[in-house]
PDB file of C-alpha atoms in Angstrom:
ATOM      1  CA  MET A 100       3.457 -13.593 -42.736  1.00  0.00           C
ATOM      2  CA  GLY A 101       3.045 -15.058 -39.747  1.00  0.00           C
ATOM      3  CA  ARG A 102       2.877 -13.447 -36.545  1.00  0.00           C
ATOM      4  CA  GLY A 103       5.315 -14.020 -33.501  1.00  0.00           C
ATOM      5  CA  ARG A 104       5.202 -13.653 -30.143  1.00  0.00           C
ATOM      6  CA  ARG A 105       5.479 -10.215 -29.046  1.00  0.00           C
ATOM      7  CA  ARG A 106       8.495  -9.089 -26.453  1.00  0.00           C
ATOM      8  CA  PRO A 107       8.009  -6.759 -23.694  1.00  0.00           C
ATOM      9  CA  HIS A 108       9.696  -3.342 -23.834  1.00  0.00           C
ATOM     10  CA  ALA A 109      12.346  -3.074 -21.546  1.00  0.00           C
ATOM     11  CA  GLY A 110      11.699  -1.770 -18.443  1.00  0.00           C
ATOM     12  CA  ALA A 111       8.324  -3.625 -18.703  1.00  0.00           C
ATOM     13  CA  ARG A 112       6.223  -4.220 -15.691  1.00  0.00           C
ATOM     14  CA  PRO A 113       5.298  -8.265 -14.721  1.00  0.00           C
ATOM     15  CA  PRO A 114       1.763  -9.281 -14.922  1.00  0.00           C
ATOM     16  CA  LEU A 115       0.534  -8.555 -11.302  1.00  0.00           C
ATOM     17  CA  SER A 116      -0.806 -11.565  -9.158  1.00  0.00           C
ATOM     18  CA  ARG A 117      -4.023 -11.514  -8.224  1.00  0.00           C
ATOM     19  CA  PRO A 118      -5.290 -10.781  -4.468  1.00  0.00           C
ATOM     20  CA  GLN A 119      -5.701 -14.001  -2.549  1.00  0.00           C
ATOM     21  CA  PRO A 120      -9.290 -14.023  -1.014  1.00  0.00           C
ATOM     22  CA  VAL A 121      -9.240 -13.946   2.769  1.00  0.00           C
ATOM     23  CA  GLU A 122     -12.072 -15.259   5.179  1.00  0.00           C
ATOM     24  CA  SER A 123     -12.177 -14.284   8.827  1.00  0.00           C
ATOM     25  CA  ALA A 124     -13.332 -16.623  11.128  1.00  0.00           C
ATOM     26  CA  GLU A 125     -13.269 -17.519  14.944  1.00  0.00           C
ATOM     27  CA  ASP A 126     -10.427 -20.024  13.990  1.00  0.00           C
ATOM     28  CA  GLY A 127      -8.375 -17.704  12.113  1.00  0.00           C
ATOM     29  CA  ASP A 128      -7.849 -15.637   8.784  1.00  0.00           C
ATOM     30  CA  TRP A 129      -8.052 -17.821   5.830  1.00  0.00           C
ATOM     31  CA  VAL A 130      -6.849 -17.712   1.939  1.00  0.00           C
ATOM     32  CA  VAL A 131      -9.725 -19.725   0.138  1.00  0.00           C
ATOM     33  CA  ARG A 132      -9.583 -20.876  -3.746  1.00  0.00           C
ATOM     34  CA  PRO A 133     -12.709 -22.709  -5.038  1.00  0.00           C
ATOM     35  CA  VAL A 134     -11.787 -25.518  -7.259  1.00  0.00           C
ATOM     36  CA  THR A 135     -14.272 -26.494 -10.285  1.00  0.00           C
ATOM     37  CA  GLY A 136     -14.766 -29.718 -10.535  1.00  0.00           C
ATOM     38  CA  ALA A 137     -12.895 -29.453 -14.532  1.00  0.00           C
ATOM     39  CA  ALA A 138     -10.108 -28.580 -12.114  1.00  0.00           C
ATOM     40  CA  SER A 139     -10.000 -31.223 -10.113  1.00  0.00           C
ATOM     41  CA  THR A 140      -8.140 -34.054 -11.310  1.00  0.00           C
ATOM     42  CA  ARG A 141      -7.280 -36.273  -8.499  1.00  0.00           C
ATOM     43  CA  ALA A 142      -8.294 -37.338  -4.815  1.00  0.00           C
ATOM     44  CA  TYR A 143      -7.894 -35.736  -2.086  1.00  0.00           C
ATOM     45  CA  ARG A 144      -9.363 -36.486   1.406  1.00  0.00           C
ATOM     46  CA  CYS A 145     -11.368 -34.048   2.932  1.00  0.00           C
ATOM     47  CA  PRO A 146     -10.086 -33.064   6.638  1.00  0.00           C
ATOM     48  CA  GLY A 147     -13.629 -32.182   7.570  1.00  0.00           C
ATOM     49  CA  CYS A 148     -15.451 -35.236   7.335  1.00  0.00           C
ATOM     50  CA  ASP A 149     -12.164 -37.155   6.665  1.00  0.00           C
ATOM     51  CA  GLN A 150     -13.498 -38.819   3.011  1.00  0.00           C
ATOM     52  CA  GLU A 151     -12.517 -38.682  -0.534  1.00  0.00           C
ATOM     53  CA  ILE A 152     -13.133 -35.740  -2.640  1.00  0.00           C
ATOM     54  CA  ARG A 153     -13.123 -37.519  -6.046  1.00  0.00           C
ATOM     55  CA  PRO A 154     -11.769 -36.422  -9.210  1.00  0.00           C
ATOM     56  CA  GLY A 155     -14.191 -33.660 -10.743  1.00  0.00           C
ATOM     57  CA  THR A 156     -15.793 -32.821  -7.383  1.00  0.00           C
ATOM     58  CA  PRO A 157     -16.397 -28.851  -7.103  1.00  0.00           C
ATOM     59  CA  HIS A 158     -14.535 -28.042  -3.601  1.00  0.00           C
ATOM     60  CA  VAL A 159     -12.200 -25.162  -2.107  1.00  0.00           C
ATOM     61  CA  VAL A 160      -8.645 -25.285  -0.891  1.00  0.00           C
ATOM     62  CA  ALA A 161      -7.836 -23.750   2.256  1.00  0.00           C
ATOM     63  CA  TRP A 162      -5.360 -22.223   4.062  1.00  0.00           C
ATOM     64  CA  PRO A 163      -4.289 -20.326   6.851  1.00  0.00           C
ATOM     65  CA  VAL A 164      -3.069 -16.707   6.097  1.00  0.00           C
ATOM     66  CA  TYR A 165      -0.061 -16.952   8.785  1.00  0.00           C
ATOM     67  CA  ALA A 166       1.791 -19.678   9.658  1.00  0.00           C
ATOM     68  CA  ARG A 167       0.916 -20.571  13.130  1.00  0.00           C
ATOM     69  CA  ASP A 168       2.626 -22.817  15.930  1.00  0.00           C
ATOM     70  CA  SER A 169       6.098 -22.137  14.455  1.00  0.00           C
ATOM     71  CA  ASP A 170       9.310 -20.241  15.455  1.00  0.00           C
ATOM     72  CA  LEU A 171       8.914 -18.235  11.669  1.00  0.00           C
ATOM     73  CA  ASP A 172       8.552 -14.516  11.833  1.00  0.00           C
ATOM     74  CA  PRO A 173       4.493 -14.077  12.122  1.00  0.00           C
ATOM     75  CA  TRP A 174       3.998 -11.966   8.880  1.00  0.00           C
ATOM     76  CA  ASP A 175       5.973 -14.885   6.766  1.00  0.00           C
ATOM     77  CA  THR A 176       2.918 -15.749   4.414  1.00  0.00           C
ATOM     78  CA  GLU A 177       4.654 -18.339   2.330  1.00  0.00           C
ATOM     79  CA  SER A 178       5.139 -20.658   5.018  1.00  0.00           C
ATOM     80  CA  SER A 179       1.736 -21.033   5.685  1.00  0.00           C
ATOM     81  CA  VAL A 180       0.830 -22.667   2.016  1.00  0.00           C
ATOM     82  CA  ASP A 181       2.510 -25.472   3.170  1.00  0.00           C
ATOM     83  CA  GLN A 182      -0.910 -25.932   5.671  1.00  0.00           C
ATOM     84  CA  ARG A 183      -2.956 -26.175   2.621  1.00  0.00           C
ATOM     85  CA  ARG A 184      -5.808 -28.491   2.332  1.00  0.00           C
ATOM     86  CA  HIS A 185      -8.720 -29.637  -0.151  1.00  0.00           C
ATOM     87  CA  TRP A 186     -11.953 -29.384   1.829  1.00  0.00           C
ATOM     88  CA  HIS A 187     -15.616 -30.328   0.534  1.00  0.00           C
ATOM     89  CA  THR A 188     -17.201 -26.940   0.045  1.00  0.00           C
ATOM     90  CA  ALA A 189     -20.037 -27.903   2.678  1.00  0.00           C
ATOM     91  CA  CYS A 190     -17.604 -29.109   5.218  1.00  0.00           C
ATOM     92  CA  TRP A 191     -15.240 -25.845   5.340  1.00  0.00           C
ATOM     93  CA  ARG A 192     -18.754 -24.324   5.682  1.00  0.00           C
ATOM     94  CA  ALA A 193     -19.642 -26.339   8.768  1.00  0.00           C
ATOM     95  CA  ARG A 194     -16.054 -26.610  10.418  1.00  0.00           C
ATOM     96  CA  ASP A 195     -17.113 -24.069  13.152  1.00  0.00           C
ATOM     97  CA  ARG A 196     -19.807 -26.105  13.951  1.00  0.00           C
ATOM     98  CA  ARG A 197     -17.632 -29.282  14.906  1.00  0.00           C
ATOM     99  CA  HIS A 198     -16.061 -30.214  17.973  1.00  0.00           C
TER     100      HIS A 198
END
């Protein structure tokens, strides 16, 4: 007899979400996620150098922890995800040295 899918028991807890890695810098607090080359399937434009991040290139995705310059409650973290950008890893690390 084949194995079926196990159903969670009534009242079972939903899976816990992973805490987001946060980096603090002079320009604020940022959620930063590394993206492996294997997980990168489309092209993006890096805001640091304005060059294309080609598919298959490892890079980082970053967005502010809190929404800025808005009428929203400063603790509304959901809206800050709309500001996420894909960066070359080197450009992300050098962003504080740009003028």
